[in-house]
Amino acid sequence: MSNQNPSQITSLIASTYSNMRDAFKGFSPRVQQKDMIKRVSGLISKKHIGLIEAPTGTGKSLGYLIPGIISAAMEDRILVISTATASLQDQLAKRDIPNALKAISAAKSEDGATVIGVKVAIAKGRERHVCNVNLNAAASTADLFNETTPEVRSFVETKRLFDRGLWDGTRDTLEVSMPQSQWRKIANNAATCTGRNCSQFKDCPYYMAQEEIKTARVIVTNHDYLLACISNIPNSPLANPDSIYVFDEAHHLPDKIIAAFAQSIQFSAFWDKDMVDLLPWLGEDRELVDLAQERVTGLWRACERSVETMLGDGRQHRFTLGEPPPQFVSLMRDLGGDITGLRDQLDRAKESFRKRETSTRIAGVATLAEMMFGKVLGQINDALACIEDFTSEENRARWLARERFGVEVRTSPFDASGFAKTRLWPVAKNSILTSATLAPLGQFDPVLRSLGLGHGTPTLRLSSPFDYSRAALRVPKMVLDGSDPAHAKRVRAYLGDLISDQKNAGVLVYFTSRQMMQDCYDALEPLVRKSVLLQGDLQTSAIIAEHCNRIDAGARSVIFGLDSFGEGIDLPGKYLTRVVITRLPFAHMDDPITATHGEHLEEKGLNPFTMILLPKAGQKLAQICGRLMRREDDHGDVLVLDKRLVTKRYGRQLVNGTSFTTVQHS
Ligand code: SF4
């Protein structure tokens, strides 16, 4: 299929597009989608990086899938599609890609070329796959102790599904309800995985998925895993400079990059107990390991005491400009030195064990010991990575925190552009970045800047295909400035009246703080409160289902929600005809990463408000407003209970980032 004939690709794309009506029930061609296909084709053929803002309804996924798959097949390249979350990944792989492939495989270019047999693979991080060894061990506690706790029962059920081939072994498709803390007990863990030495290697879901990826034409992954591959596994099929990359939900990319390089040490989670389990395998190295561990313990506790002292009674202590006191840096460096000594001793002990083990091979013993070494060394390496970043000269945010289980040191980059410039774009040289919100204030500059891309990067802002005369953006006359101390009280009163009198069946009320949400909920009349579903009372999916049930039954339903309801929620038609935004969604400057970033900008004479807070608020506002119009015949209004949208100069910029053109202030 290797062929670089551009007219053949264009002809195949045109033929595919004309097949779409048969492949998709209810498909109607949109000018915005055609513009997107054209732009994506151009970026792929020139091997450029480009940004496309594609509002809801433009058919964004097909806009990149059709040209992406056809170009990859015809040019013998790999198409890597990265989404923000693993669940979006599954949605793409199970629904959108099969539909696109159906239309593509029926297409023919003018000279008879076709694209058939396109192989698609899903790539997720290790930790999203089950480890057969861990699952067997967890489920076998039921046989050993005849235990019938809910946890053991769910492990037994998970194993039953897996053994019968009814579950593929990934976290996102598991139908057994399992909290994250429980999932970790059976999940794949790089530190304890023995790889090819494992008796289950051939049936291991993670390694089976890795094999599939090697021969796939289209790889569907998520930002977290892709970033991990690009930074840690240079020969991964996901880190190939010749591939075509599509970053969907690309507005999350800067934060994902920052999160990928954040580090922490939780002082209560010391590996001393795991070290005790390791002792039987240490042989004659035991004495030296013991000595090294003793040194580490002393310094570990000294650092913990220092953190306690600096925190005092507070929950968080941030270092100005991310610069901790030199004495503490020096203490942490000493700790790093001693941990490195311990790691070297353990590496030697592991080697000696391997030599001994080959001469006296006992079934199962080697695997168990390898896992124990891996568990301790994994924790040691994590601590060393954090210490290295915490004590480095690099500009980063650095702070201390007190959590339920004890105190922590934390460090994180505050700016994604450095990594993007030096590590991401040299690999993902040909990338299409797309999202419904990439131009937060009507401009691409903030996103370009945060991703280290130049002003000359091609951008395209598509218009919404929906008729926005059916919708309105309003700021009621009686609301106050969101920074006014009386604002919260006015919102409580306003919401009480609004919900009592409301004619709209489906309403979403977005809050910027949990406290304000709870206060508004508590202030409602008991009878009115019954129509409100409060975030936190149920899982998000259960709230959505209950909301739709109530509306189907002819009742009204109001959702009170925070950030997780401001994005990714799809409630079309009668399920949502009013969105209420209680305050403009400005981030808090007390967040350590934002605050440190702000200080560094101020040092350079730049304004953190215009550089960070305003674009972020614009992006969030556009996402929340985007909840209203989900289908062609949707209608309704967005009420913003914060006067700053009409009184401040930046209000206009914020509106420019949404699909609305005017604000009614009445
Ligand atoms: S190869 Fe690793 S992850 Fe897979 S089953 Fe074996 S130990 Fe677990």
mmCIF file of N, CA and C and ligand atoms in Angstrom, residues 126 130-134 188-189 192-196 198-201 204-207 371, ligand 1:
data_model
loop_
_atom_site.group_PDB
_atom_site.id
_atom_site.type_symbol
_atom_site.label_atom_id
_atom_site.label_comp_id
_atom_site.label_asym_id
_atom_site.label_seq_id
_atom_site.Cartn_x
_atom_site.Cartn_y
_atom_site.Cartn_z
ATOM 1 N N ARG A 126 0.716 0.484 31.546
ATOM 2 C CA ARG A 126 0.774 -0.781 32.288
ATOM 3 C C ARG A 126 -0.288 -0.862 33.369
ATOM 4 N N VAL A 130 -4.447 -5.669 34.024
ATOM 5 C CA VAL A 130 -4.340 -6.558 35.172
ATOM 6 C C VAL A 130 -3.034 -7.351 35.066
ATOM 7 N N CYS A 131 -2.488 -7.729 36.215
ATOM 8 C CA CYS A 131 -1.348 -8.654 36.250
ATOM 9 C C CYS A 131 -1.931 -10.010 36.641
ATOM 10 N N ASN A 132 -1.782 -11.023 35.777
ATOM 11 C CA ASN A 132 -2.361 -12.343 36.044
ATOM 12 C C ASN A 132 -1.864 -12.906 37.374
ATOM 13 N N VAL A 133 -0.557 -12.695 37.644
ATOM 14 C CA VAL A 133 0.025 -13.245 38.875
ATOM 15 C C VAL A 133 -0.650 -12.605 40.086
ATOM 16 N N ASN A 134 -0.796 -11.281 40.065
ATOM 17 C CA ASN A 134 -1.423 -10.583 41.196
ATOM 18 C C ASN A 134 -2.891 -10.976 41.339
ATOM 19 N N ASN A 188 -1.016 -4.404 36.914
ATOM 20 C CA ASN A 188 0.361 -4.551 36.445
ATOM 21 C C ASN A 188 1.201 -3.435 37.069
ATOM 22 N N ASN A 189 2.361 -3.801 37.562
ATOM 23 C CA ASN A 189 3.228 -2.825 38.220
ATOM 24 C C ASN A 189 4.646 -3.052 37.696
ATOM 25 N N THR A 192 7.270 -4.658 40.020
ATOM 26 C CA THR A 192 7.222 -6.064 40.443
ATOM 27 C C THR A 192 7.080 -7.040 39.276
ATOM 28 N N CYS A 193 6.842 -6.504 38.081
ATOM 29 C CA CYS A 193 6.672 -7.383 36.917
ATOM 30 C C CYS A 193 8.007 -8.040 36.569
ATOM 31 N N THR A 194 7.971 -9.353 36.357
ATOM 32 C CA THR A 194 9.216 -10.068 36.033
ATOM 33 C C THR A 194 9.359 -10.309 34.527
ATOM 34 N N GLY A 195 8.444 -9.728 33.744
ATOM 35 C CA GLY A 195 8.550 -9.771 32.278
ATOM 36 C C GLY A 195 8.664 -11.179 31.722
ATOM 37 N N ARG A 196 9.645 -11.380 30.842
ATOM 38 C CA ARG A 196 9.774 -12.676 30.151
ATOM 39 C C ARG A 196 10.032 -13.844 31.106
ATOM 40 N N CYS A 198 8.367 -14.391 33.696
ATOM 41 C CA CYS A 198 7.094 -14.713 34.337
ATOM 42 C C CYS A 198 6.434 -15.897 33.626
ATOM 43 N N SER A 199 5.885 -16.823 34.427
ATOM 44 C CA SER A 199 5.244 -18.003 33.831
ATOM 45 C C SER A 199 3.977 -17.617 33.056
ATOM 46 N N GLN A 200 3.424 -16.444 33.339
ATOM 47 C CA GLN A 200 2.173 -16.010 32.701
ATOM 48 C C GLN A 200 2.433 -15.058 31.517
ATOM 49 N N PHE A 201 3.688 -14.876 31.174
ATOM 50 C CA PHE A 201 4.055 -13.851 30.191
ATOM 51 C C PHE A 201 3.217 -13.937 28.908
ATOM 52 N N CYS A 204 -0.249 -12.546 29.365
ATOM 53 C CA CYS A 204 -0.329 -11.275 30.082
ATOM 54 C C CYS A 204 -0.977 -10.207 29.170
ATOM 55 N N PRO A 205 -2.100 -9.603 29.599
ATOM 56 C CA PRO A 205 -2.802 -8.657 28.711
ATOM 57 C C PRO A 205 -1.923 -7.493 28.256
ATOM 58 N N TYR A 206 -1.047 -6.999 29.129
ATOM 59 C CA TYR A 206 -0.213 -5.858 28.746
ATOM 60 C C TYR A 206 0.752 -6.244 27.633
ATOM 61 N N TYR A 207 1.434 -7.384 27.805
ATOM 62 C CA TYR A 207 2.414 -7.776 26.777
ATOM 63 C C TYR A 207 1.733 -8.223 25.495
ATOM 64 N N MET A 371 9.963 -10.312 42.572
ATOM 65 C CA MET A 371 8.894 -9.352 42.804
ATOM 66 C C MET A 371 9.178 -8.513 44.052
HETATM 67 S S1 SF4 B 1 4.378 -10.513 32.806
HETATM 68 FE FE1 SF4 B 1 4.399 -9.098 34.545
HETATM 69 S S2 SF4 B 1 2.393 -8.089 34.558
HETATM 70 FE FE2 SF4 B 1 2.261 -9.880 33.227
HETATM 71 S S3 SF4 B 1 1.412 -11.453 34.502
HETATM 72 FE FE3 SF4 B 1 3.646 -11.659 34.599
HETATM 73 S S4 SF4 B 1 4.313 -10.429 36.360
HETATM 74 FE FE4 SF4 B 1 2.192 -9.874 35.868
#
